[in-house]
Amino acid sequence: MKKSMLMVFVMGLALLLTFCEKEAEVSPERLQVLVDTLALELEYDVWMDFSYEISKNYPEEYASGMAMVRSAERAIMERDEERFNKIFKLLKNYPENGALEITDQIAFGNRLAWIMSDQMLLLNEAPAVIEFTIAKFKAEEEGLKWRDELGAMIFDTQANIYEKQNETEKALEAYTLALGYLEQPETLLRRGLIYEAQENFAGALEDYIAALQLSPGRAEINTKVVEMYAKLNPEADSRSFMKELHTSLDERRREEVLSEMFDIEAPEFQLTDFNGRSLNNANMLGKVVFVDFWATWCNPCRRELPEFQAFYDLYKKDPRVVFVAASTDQEKQKVQPYIDEMKFTFPVAFAEDTATKFGVEGIPSLFIIGPQGKIRYKIVGFDPDKDFVREMTWRLESLLDS
């Protein structure tokens, strides 16, 4: 039988009081479970009131910060402007001792503004949200972790809002600011579309070609390049132009990839894969070693590993090349079932302390160790716009040739 609203509210209040009076007995993990459970069980009005109180009174707990963001998102989806503004005020006045870092606050502010713009919900509130987010970013910009990624993200969101408001020139300015931090194919494509609508075909073609360099396999961008080239050169052969362009972009990208080479001594490490094979500095000398740190819960890892498998299939019989996917999972029992489910055949090991030795800060992180035992390449994250197999092949061939 469904609990009454009053009963559920009493339950939530009791849990909150328990946390107040017996703080030592309620770990942050336990509080997170309680908040997640209440989010599912409480009716909208009760949950919103409860989450507001816990967000307001316990900012030092990460779970309450997440409750604040979750309730703000729910208010947007419910078009509840009054409650949204009440919760957003908490974010604007977030205390210095709060659990959410500055990067979290900026990212969450951007997420709320993006949802408003993308879903056309409470759109009238979106400018104030993104302006607050940009102001916080600018105040903390110097030395800010993930500065370029955050800058590109928030100004891209601002441009999207301006587009929805038909403020084309302001949108162009915001897209240009976003691209000044980090060039991304989607941002270049959207700015190119504005140039195209303004019949600035040369500007549009320039943006589409820049987007194509970042995402050469994307059909939509290829089509746009052909269209703009044809408008500017109606008598020319578009197919010949595209062939030459892709050759040029490949050469340029290869130079960029190979220019990112390191020359750092690999740390002393020891891994044992699931087949019992030992991998360490001594027995890997003379070989090119690919060590990919990942986890089952990591979505970018889940997208990268099939590419890692495809690359492994090309070189698994080459005695000069060694592969190992080093799992950082704490719940180790989940690893083998996931490997079996995905039918991966590359060697897998538990990272243990090896991730720390390599200085892994985010996953996936792929390290390529050259034949002399030095780290030559480090690739953090996964970019679906890049040709993973081709770029790994370039890196491998550069090390085999050396």
CSV table of C-alpha atoms in Angstrom, one decimal:
chain,number,residue,atom,x,y,z
A,1,MET,CA,0.0,0.0,0.0
A,2,LYS,CA,1.3,3.5,-0.9
A,3,LYS,CA,2.5,5.6,2.0
A,4,SER,CA,0.5,8.7,2.7
A,5,MET,CA,2.2,12.0,2.1
A,6,LEU,CA,2.2,12.7,5.8
A,7,MET,CA,3.7,9.4,6.6
A,8,VAL,CA,6.5,9.8,4.1
A,9,PHE,CA,7.2,13.3,5.3
A,10,VAL,CA,7.5,12.1,8.9
A,11,MET,CA,9.9,9.4,7.7
A,12,GLY,CA,12.0,11.9,5.9
A,13,LEU,CA,11.9,14.2,8.9
A,14,ALA,CA,12.9,11.4,11.2
A,15,LEU,CA,15.9,10.5,9.0
A,16,LEU,CA,16.9,14.2,9.0
A,17,LEU,CA,16.7,14.4,12.8
A,18,THR,CA,18.7,11.2,13.1
A,19,PHE,CA,21.4,12.8,11.0
A,20,CYS,CA,21.3,15.9,13.2
A,21,GLU,CA,21.4,14.2,16.5
A,22,LYS,CA,23.7,11.2,15.7
A,23,GLU,CA,25.9,12.7,13.1
A,24,ALA,CA,28.8,10.4,14.0
A,25,GLU,CA,26.6,7.3,13.2
A,26,VAL,CA,25.6,8.5,9.7
A,27,SER,CA,28.4,8.3,7.2
A,28,PRO,CA,28.3,10.4,4.0
A,29,GLU,CA,27.6,7.2,2.1
A,30,ARG,CA,24.6,6.4,4.3
A,31,LEU,CA,23.3,9.9,3.9
A,32,GLN,CA,23.6,9.5,0.1
A,33,VAL,CA,21.6,6.3,0.2
A,34,LEU,CA,18.9,8.0,2.3
A,35,VAL,CA,18.6,11.0,0.0
A,36,ASP,CA,18.5,8.7,-3.1
A,37,THR,CA,15.8,6.6,-1.5
A,38,LEU,CA,13.7,9.6,-0.5
A,39,ALA,CA,14.0,11.0,-4.0
A,40,LEU,CA,12.3,7.9,-5.4
A,41,GLU,CA,9.6,7.5,-2.6
A,42,LEU,CA,8.5,11.1,-1.8
A,43,GLU,CA,5.9,12.8,-3.8
A,44,TYR,CA,7.1,15.9,-5.6
A,45,ASP,CA,6.0,18.6,-3.2
A,46,VAL,CA,7.3,16.8,-0.1
A,47,TRP,CA,10.6,15.9,-1.8
A,48,MET,CA,11.1,19.4,-2.9
A,49,ASP,CA,10.6,20.8,0.6
A,50,PHE,CA,12.8,18.1,2.2
A,51,SER,CA,15.6,18.5,-0.3
A,52,TYR,CA,15.5,22.3,0.2
A,53,GLU,CA,15.9,21.9,3.9
A,54,ILE,CA,18.7,19.4,3.7
A,55,SER,CA,20.5,21.4,1.0
A,56,LYS,CA,20.2,24.5,3.1
A,57,ASN,CA,21.3,23.1,6.4
A,58,TYR,CA,24.0,20.5,5.4
A,59,PRO,CA,26.0,22.1,2.6
A,60,GLU,CA,29.2,20.4,3.9
A,61,GLU,CA,27.7,17.0,2.8
A,62,TYR,CA,28.1,16.1,-0.9
A,63,ALA,CA,24.7,14.3,-0.8
A,64,SER,CA,22.9,17.5,0.1
A,65,GLY,CA,24.6,19.3,-2.8
A,66,MET,CA,23.5,16.7,-5.2
A,67,ALA,CA,20.0,16.9,-3.7
A,68,MET,CA,20.0,20.6,-4.4
A,69,VAL,CA,20.9,20.0,-8.1
A,70,ARG,CA,18.5,17.2,-8.5
A,71,SER,CA,15.6,19.2,-7.0
A,72,ALA,CA,16.5,22.2,-9.3
A,73,GLU,CA,16.3,19.9,-12.3
A,74,ARG,CA,12.9,18.5,-11.1
A,75,ALA,CA,11.6,22.1,-10.7
A,76,ILE,CA,12.6,22.9,-14.3
A,77,MET,CA,10.9,19.8,-15.6
A,78,GLU,CA,7.8,20.6,-13.6
A,79,ARG,CA,7.9,24.3,-14.8
A,80,ASP,CA,7.9,25.2,-11.1
A,81,GLU,CA,9.5,28.7,-11.4
A,82,GLU,CA,8.9,29.6,-7.7
A,83,ARG,CA,10.6,26.5,-6.3
A,84,PHE,CA,13.4,26.7,-8.9
A,85,ASN,CA,14.3,30.2,-7.9
A,86,LYS,CA,14.2,29.3,-4.2
A,87,ILE,CA,16.7,26.4,-4.8
A,88,PHE,CA,18.8,28.4,-7.2
A,89,LYS,CA,19.3,31.0,-4.5
A,90,LEU,CA,21.0,28.3,-2.5
A,91,LEU,CA,23.5,27.7,-5.3
A,92,LYS,CA,24.1,31.4,-5.7
A,93,ASN,CA,24.9,31.7,-2.0
A,94,TYR,CA,26.7,28.4,-1.7
A,95,PRO,CA,29.1,28.6,1.3
A,96,GLU,CA,32.9,28.2,1.1
A,97,ASN,CA,32.7,25.1,3.4
A,98,GLY,CA,30.2,23.4,1.0
A,99,ALA,CA,31.1,20.0,-0.4
A,100,LEU,CA,30.7,21.0,-4.0
A,101,GLU,CA,33.9,22.4,-5.5
A,102,ILE,CA,33.9,25.5,-7.7
A,103,THR,CA,34.2,23.3,-10.8
A,104,ASP,CA,31.1,21.4,-9.6
A,105,GLN,CA,29.1,24.6,-9.0
A,106,ILE,CA,30.0,25.9,-12.5
A,107,ALA,CA,29.2,22.6,-14.2
A,108,PHE,CA,25.9,22.3,-12.4
A,109,GLY,CA,24.9,25.9,-13.1
A,110,ASN,CA,25.7,25.2,-16.8
A,111,ARG,CA,23.7,22.0,-16.7
A,112,LEU,CA,20.6,23.8,-15.4
A,113,ALA,CA,20.8,26.6,-18.0
A,114,TRP,CA,21.4,24.0,-20.8
A,115,ILE,CA,18.3,22.0,-19.7
A,116,MET,CA,16.2,25.1,-19.8
A,117,SER,CA,17.5,26.1,-23.2
A,118,ASP,CA,17.5,22.6,-24.8
A,119,GLN,CA,14.1,21.6,-23.5
A,120,MET,CA,12.5,25.1,-23.7
A,121,LEU,CA,11.5,25.0,-20.1
A,122,LEU,CA,11.6,28.1,-17.8
A,123,LEU,CA,13.6,29.6,-20.7
A,124,ASN,CA,13.0,33.1,-19.2
A,125,GLU,CA,15.2,32.0,-16.2
A,126,ALA,CA,18.0,30.6,-18.3
A,127,PRO,CA,19.9,33.9,-19.0
A,128,ALA,CA,20.2,34.7,-15.2
A,129,VAL,CA,21.4,31.1,-14.5
A,130,ILE,CA,24.1,31.2,-17.2
A,131,GLU,CA,25.1,34.8,-16.4
A,132,PHE,CA,25.6,33.7,-12.7
A,133,THR,CA,27.6,30.7,-13.9
A,134,ILE,CA,29.8,32.8,-16.2
A,135,ALA,CA,30.5,35.3,-13.4
A,136,LYS,CA,31.6,32.6,-11.0
A,137,PHE,CA,33.8,31.1,-13.8
A,138,LYS,CA,35.4,34.4,-14.5
A,139,ALA,CA,36.0,35.1,-10.8
A,140,GLU,CA,37.8,31.8,-10.4
A,141,GLU,CA,39.2,31.4,-13.9
A,142,GLU,CA,42.9,31.8,-13.1
A,143,GLY,CA,44.3,28.4,-12.1
A,144,LEU,CA,40.8,26.7,-12.3
A,145,LYS,CA,40.9,23.0,-12.9
A,146,TRP,CA,39.3,22.1,-16.3
A,147,ARG,CA,39.4,25.8,-17.2
A,148,ASP,CA,39.2,25.3,-21.0
A,149,GLU,CA,36.6,22.6,-20.9
A,150,LEU,CA,34.4,24.7,-18.6
A,151,GLY,CA,34.9,27.9,-20.5
A,152,ALA,CA,33.9,26.2,-23.8
A,153,MET,CA,30.9,24.6,-22.2
A,154,ILE,CA,29.4,27.6,-20.5
A,155,PHE,CA,29.8,30.0,-23.4
A,156,ASP,CA,28.4,27.4,-25.8
A,157,THR,CA,25.3,27.2,-23.5
A,158,GLN,CA,25.0,31.0,-23.5
A,159,ALA,CA,25.2,31.0,-27.3
A,160,ASN,CA,22.4,28.4,-27.4
A,161,ILE,CA,20.2,30.5,-25.2
A,162,TYR,CA,20.9,33.6,-27.4
A,163,GLU,CA,19.9,31.5,-30.5
A,164,LYS,CA,16.6,30.6,-28.8
A,165,GLN,CA,16.0,34.3,-28.1
A,166,ASN,CA,16.9,35.1,-31.8
A,167,GLU,CA,19.9,37.2,-30.6
A,168,THR,CA,22.0,36.1,-33.5
A,169,GLU,CA,25.0,38.5,-33.1
A,170,LYS,CA,25.2,37.8,-29.4
A,171,ALA,CA,25.1,34.0,-30.2
A,172,LEU,CA,28.0,34.5,-32.6
A,173,GLU,CA,30.0,36.3,-30.0
A,174,ALA,CA,29.4,33.6,-27.4
A,175,TYR,CA,30.3,30.8,-29.8
A,176,THR,CA,33.5,32.6,-30.6
A,177,LEU,CA,34.3,32.9,-26.9
A,178,ALA,CA,33.6,29.2,-26.4
A,179,LEU,CA,35.9,28.3,-29.3
A,180,GLY,CA,38.6,30.5,-27.8
A,181,TYR,CA,38.8,28.1,-24.9
A,182,LEU,CA,38.4,24.8,-26.8
A,183,GLU,CA,37.5,24.0,-30.4
A,184,GLN,CA,34.7,21.4,-30.6
A,185,PRO,CA,33.1,20.2,-33.8
A,186,GLU,CA,29.5,20.8,-32.6
A,187,THR,CA,30.3,24.4,-31.7
A,188,LEU,CA,32.0,25.1,-35.0
A,189,LEU,CA,29.1,23.5,-36.8
A,190,ARG,CA,26.5,25.7,-35.1
A,191,ARG,CA,28.5,28.9,-35.7
A,192,GLY,CA,29.0,27.8,-39.3
A,193,LEU,CA,25.2,27.4,-39.6
A,194,ILE,CA,24.7,31.0,-38.4
A,195,TYR,CA,27.3,32.3,-41.0
A,196,GLU,CA,25.6,30.2,-43.7
A,197,ALA,CA,22.2,31.8,-42.8
A,198,GLN,CA,23.8,35.2,-43.1
A,199,GLU,CA,25.2,34.1,-46.5
A,200,ASN,CA,28.7,34.4,-45.2
A,201,PHE,CA,29.6,31.2,-47.1
A,202,ALA,CA,33.4,31.7,-46.7
A,203,GLY,CA,33.1,32.0,-42.9
A,204,ALA,CA,30.8,28.9,-42.9
A,205,LEU,CA,33.2,26.9,-45.0
A,206,GLU,CA,36.1,27.8,-42.7
A,207,ASP,CA,34.2,26.6,-39.6
A,208,TYR,CA,32.9,23.4,-41.4
A,209,ILE,CA,36.5,22.5,-42.4
A,210,ALA,CA,37.7,23.1,-38.9
A,211,ALA,CA,34.9,20.9,-37.6
A,212,LEU,CA,35.8,18.3,-40.1
A,213,GLN,CA,39.4,18.2,-38.9
A,214,LEU,CA,38.1,17.4,-35.4
A,215,SER,CA,35.5,14.9,-36.6
A,216,PRO,CA,36.5,13.6,-40.1
A,217,GLY,CA,34.0,10.8,-40.2
A,218,ARG,CA,30.9,12.8,-39.4
A,219,ALA,CA,28.6,12.7,-42.4
A,220,GLU,CA,26.7,15.9,-41.6
A,221,ILE,CA,29.9,18.0,-41.5
A,222,ASN,CA,31.2,16.4,-44.7
A,223,THR,CA,27.9,17.4,-46.4
A,224,LYS,CA,28.2,21.0,-45.2
A,225,VAL,CA,31.7,21.3,-46.5
A,226,VAL,CA,30.6,20.1,-49.9
A,227,GLU,CA,27.6,22.5,-50.0
A,228,MET,CA,29.6,25.5,-49.0
A,229,TYR,CA,32.5,24.7,-51.4
A,230,ALA,CA,29.9,24.3,-54.2
A,231,LYS,CA,28.3,27.7,-53.4
A,232,LEU,CA,31.7,29.4,-53.5
A,233,ASN,CA,33.1,27.4,-56.5
A,234,PRO,CA,30.1,26.3,-58.6
A,235,GLU,CA,32.3,25.2,-61.5
A,236,ALA,CA,34.8,23.2,-59.5
A,237,ASP,CA,34.9,19.4,-58.8
A,238,SER,CA,33.7,19.0,-55.2
A,239,ARG,CA,34.8,15.3,-55.1
A,240,SER,CA,38.3,16.1,-56.0
A,241,PHE,CA,38.4,18.9,-53.4
A,242,MET,CA,37.1,16.6,-50.7
A,243,LYS,CA,39.7,13.9,-51.5
A,244,GLU,CA,42.5,16.4,-51.3
A,245,LEU,CA,41.0,18.0,-48.2
A,246,HIS,CA,40.8,14.7,-46.3
A,247,THR,CA,44.4,13.8,-47.3
A,248,SER,CA,45.6,17.2,-46.0
A,249,LEU,CA,43.6,16.9,-42.8
A,250,ASP,CA,44.9,13.4,-42.2
A,251,GLU,CA,48.5,14.5,-42.6
A,252,ARG,CA,47.9,17.5,-40.3
A,253,ARG,CA,46.2,15.4,-37.6
A,254,ARG,CA,49.0,12.8,-37.8
A,255,GLU,CA,51.5,15.5,-37.1
A,256,GLU,CA,49.5,16.7,-34.2
A,257,VAL,CA,49.1,13.3,-32.7
A,258,LEU,CA,52.8,12.4,-33.0
A,259,SER,CA,53.9,15.8,-31.6
A,260,GLU,CA,52.3,14.9,-28.3
A,261,MET,CA,55.1,12.4,-27.5
A,262,PHE,CA,56.6,12.3,-24.0
A,263,ASP,CA,59.9,11.1,-22.8
A,264,ILE,CA,59.3,10.0,-19.1
A,265,GLU,CA,60.6,7.0,-17.3
A,266,ALA,CA,57.8,4.6,-16.6
A,267,PRO,CA,57.3,3.9,-12.9
A,268,GLU,CA,58.1,0.5,-11.4
A,269,PHE,CA,54.9,-1.5,-11.8
A,270,GLN,CA,53.7,-5.1,-11.6
A,271,LEU,CA,50.5,-6.4,-13.1
A,272,THR,CA,49.2,-9.9,-13.4
A,273,ASP,CA,46.4,-10.4,-16.0
A,274,PHE,CA,43.5,-12.8,-15.6
A,275,ASN,CA,45.4,-15.5,-17.5
A,276,GLY,CA,48.3,-15.4,-15.0
A,277,ARG,CA,50.7,-13.5,-17.2
A,278,SER,CA,53.0,-11.2,-15.3
A,279,LEU,CA,53.7,-7.7,-16.8
A,280,ASN,CA,56.5,-5.5,-15.3
A,281,ASN,CA,59.2,-3.1,-16.4
A,282,ALA,CA,61.8,-5.8,-16.8
A,283,ASN,CA,59.9,-8.3,-19.0
A,284,MET,CA,58.3,-5.6,-21.2
A,285,LEU,CA,61.6,-4.0,-22.3
A,286,GLY,CA,62.0,-4.0,-26.0
A,287,LYS,CA,58.2,-4.0,-26.6
A,288,VAL,CA,55.5,-1.3,-27.0
A,289,VAL,CA,53.1,-1.6,-24.1
A,290,PHE,CA,49.5,-0.2,-24.1
A,291,VAL,CA,48.2,0.1,-20.5
A,292,ASP,CA,44.6,1.2,-20.5
A,293,PHE,CA,43.1,2.2,-17.1
A,294,TRP,CA,39.3,1.9,-16.9
A,295,ALA,CA,36.3,0.8,-14.8
A,296,THR,CA,33.0,-0.9,-15.5
A,297,TRP,CA,31.0,2.1,-14.1
A,298,CYS,CA,32.8,4.6,-16.4
A,299,ASN,CA,30.7,5.5,-19.4
A,300,PRO,CA,33.6,7.0,-21.5
A,301,CYS,CA,35.5,3.7,-20.7
A,302,ARG,CA,32.5,1.7,-22.0
A,303,ARG,CA,32.7,3.6,-25.3
A,304,GLU,CA,36.4,3.4,-25.6
A,305,LEU,CA,36.9,-0.3,-24.8
A,306,PRO,CA,35.3,-1.6,-28.1
A,307,GLU,CA,37.8,0.6,-30.0
A,308,PHE,CA,40.6,-0.8,-27.8
A,309,GLN,CA,39.4,-4.3,-28.8
A,310,ALA,CA,39.4,-3.4,-32.5
A,311,PHE,CA,43.0,-2.0,-32.2
A,312,TYR,CA,44.0,-5.1,-30.2
A,313,ASP,CA,42.7,-7.4,-32.9
A,314,LEU,CA,45.0,-5.7,-35.5
A,315,TYR,CA,48.2,-6.3,-33.4
A,316,LYS,CA,47.5,-9.2,-31.0
A,317,LYS,CA,49.8,-11.5,-32.9
A,318,ASP,CA,52.7,-9.1,-33.1
A,319,PRO,CA,55.2,-10.1,-30.5
A,320,ARG,CA,56.5,-6.5,-30.3
A,321,VAL,CA,53.3,-5.2,-28.9
A,322,VAL,CA,51.6,-5.9,-25.5
A,323,PHE,CA,48.2,-4.9,-24.3
A,324,VAL,CA,46.6,-4.8,-20.9
A,325,ALA,CA,43.3,-3.2,-19.7
A,326,ALA,CA,43.9,-2.4,-16.0
A,327,SER,CA,40.6,-2.2,-14.1
A,328,THR,CA,40.3,0.3,-11.3
A,329,ASP,CA,37.0,-1.1,-10.1
A,330,GLN,CA,36.6,-1.5,-6.3
A,331,GLU,CA,33.8,-4.0,-6.9
A,332,LYS,CA,36.1,-6.5,-8.5
A,333,GLN,CA,33.4,-9.1,-8.9
A,334,LYS,CA,31.8,-7.0,-11.6
A,335,VAL,CA,34.8,-7.0,-14.0
A,336,GLN,CA,34.8,-10.5,-15.4
A,337,PRO,CA,31.1,-10.7,-16.1
A,338,TYR,CA,31.3,-7.4,-18.0
A,339,ILE,CA,34.3,-8.6,-20.0
A,340,ASP,CA,32.3,-11.8,-20.8
A,341,GLU,CA,29.2,-9.9,-21.7
A,342,MET,CA,31.1,-7.6,-24.1
A,343,LYS,CA,33.1,-10.6,-25.5
A,344,PHE,CA,36.4,-8.7,-25.1
A,345,THR,CA,39.5,-10.8,-25.6
A,346,PHE,CA,42.3,-8.4,-24.8
A,347,PRO,CA,44.3,-9.1,-21.5
A,348,VAL,CA,42.7,-7.7,-18.4
A,349,ALA,CA,44.2,-7.1,-15.0
A,350,PHE,CA,43.3,-5.4,-11.7
A,351,ALA,CA,45.2,-2.1,-11.5
A,352,GLU,CA,45.8,-2.3,-7.7
A,353,ASP,CA,48.4,0.4,-6.9
A,354,THR,CA,49.6,0.7,-10.5
A,355,ALA,CA,47.1,3.5,-11.3
A,356,THR,CA,48.6,5.6,-8.4
A,357,LYS,CA,52.1,4.9,-9.6
A,358,PHE,CA,51.2,6.2,-13.1
A,359,GLY,CA,49.5,9.3,-11.6
A,360,VAL,CA,46.1,8.4,-13.1
A,361,GLU,CA,43.6,11.2,-12.2
A,362,GLY,CA,40.8,10.4,-14.6
A,363,ILE,CA,39.6,7.4,-16.6
A,364,PRO,CA,40.0,6.1,-19.2
A,365,SER,CA,43.7,6.9,-19.2
A,366,LEU,CA,45.8,5.1,-21.8
A,367,PHE,CA,49.6,5.0,-21.4
A,368,ILE,CA,51.9,3.9,-24.2
A,369,ILE,CA,55.3,2.7,-23.1
A,370,GLY,CA,58.0,2.6,-25.7
A,371,PRO,CA,60.6,-0.2,-26.2
A,372,GLN,CA,63.1,1.7,-23.9
A,373,GLY,CA,60.7,1.6,-21.0
A,374,LYS,CA,59.6,5.2,-21.2
A,375,ILE,CA,56.1,6.6,-21.3
A,376,ARG,CA,55.8,8.1,-24.8
A,377,TYR,CA,52.1,8.9,-25.0
A,378,LYS,CA,49.3,9.5,-22.5
A,379,ILE,CA,45.7,9.8,-23.7
A,380,VAL,CA,43.1,10.8,-21.1
A,381,GLY,CA,39.4,10.5,-21.8
A,382,PHE,CA,37.7,9.3,-24.9
A,383,ASP,CA,36.7,11.5,-27.9
A,384,PRO,CA,34.2,9.7,-30.2
A,385,ASP,CA,35.0,12.3,-32.9
A,386,LYS,CA,38.6,11.0,-33.2
A,387,ASP,CA,39.5,7.8,-35.2
A,388,PHE,CA,40.8,5.8,-32.2
A,389,VAL,CA,42.3,2.9,-34.2
A,390,ARG,CA,44.0,5.1,-36.8
A,391,GLU,CA,45.5,7.4,-34.2
A,392,MET,CA,46.7,4.5,-32.1
A,393,THR,CA,48.3,2.9,-35.2
A,394,TRP,CA,50.1,6.2,-35.9
A,395,ARG,CA,51.5,6.2,-32.4
A,396,LEU,CA,52.5,2.5,-32.5
A,397,GLU,CA,54.2,2.8,-35.8
A,398,SER,CA,56.2,5.8,-34.7
A,399,LEU,CA,57.5,3.8,-31.7
A,400,LEU,CA,58.2,0.6,-33.7
A,401,ASP,CA,60.1,2.7,-36.3
A,402,SER,CA,62.2,4.2,-33.6
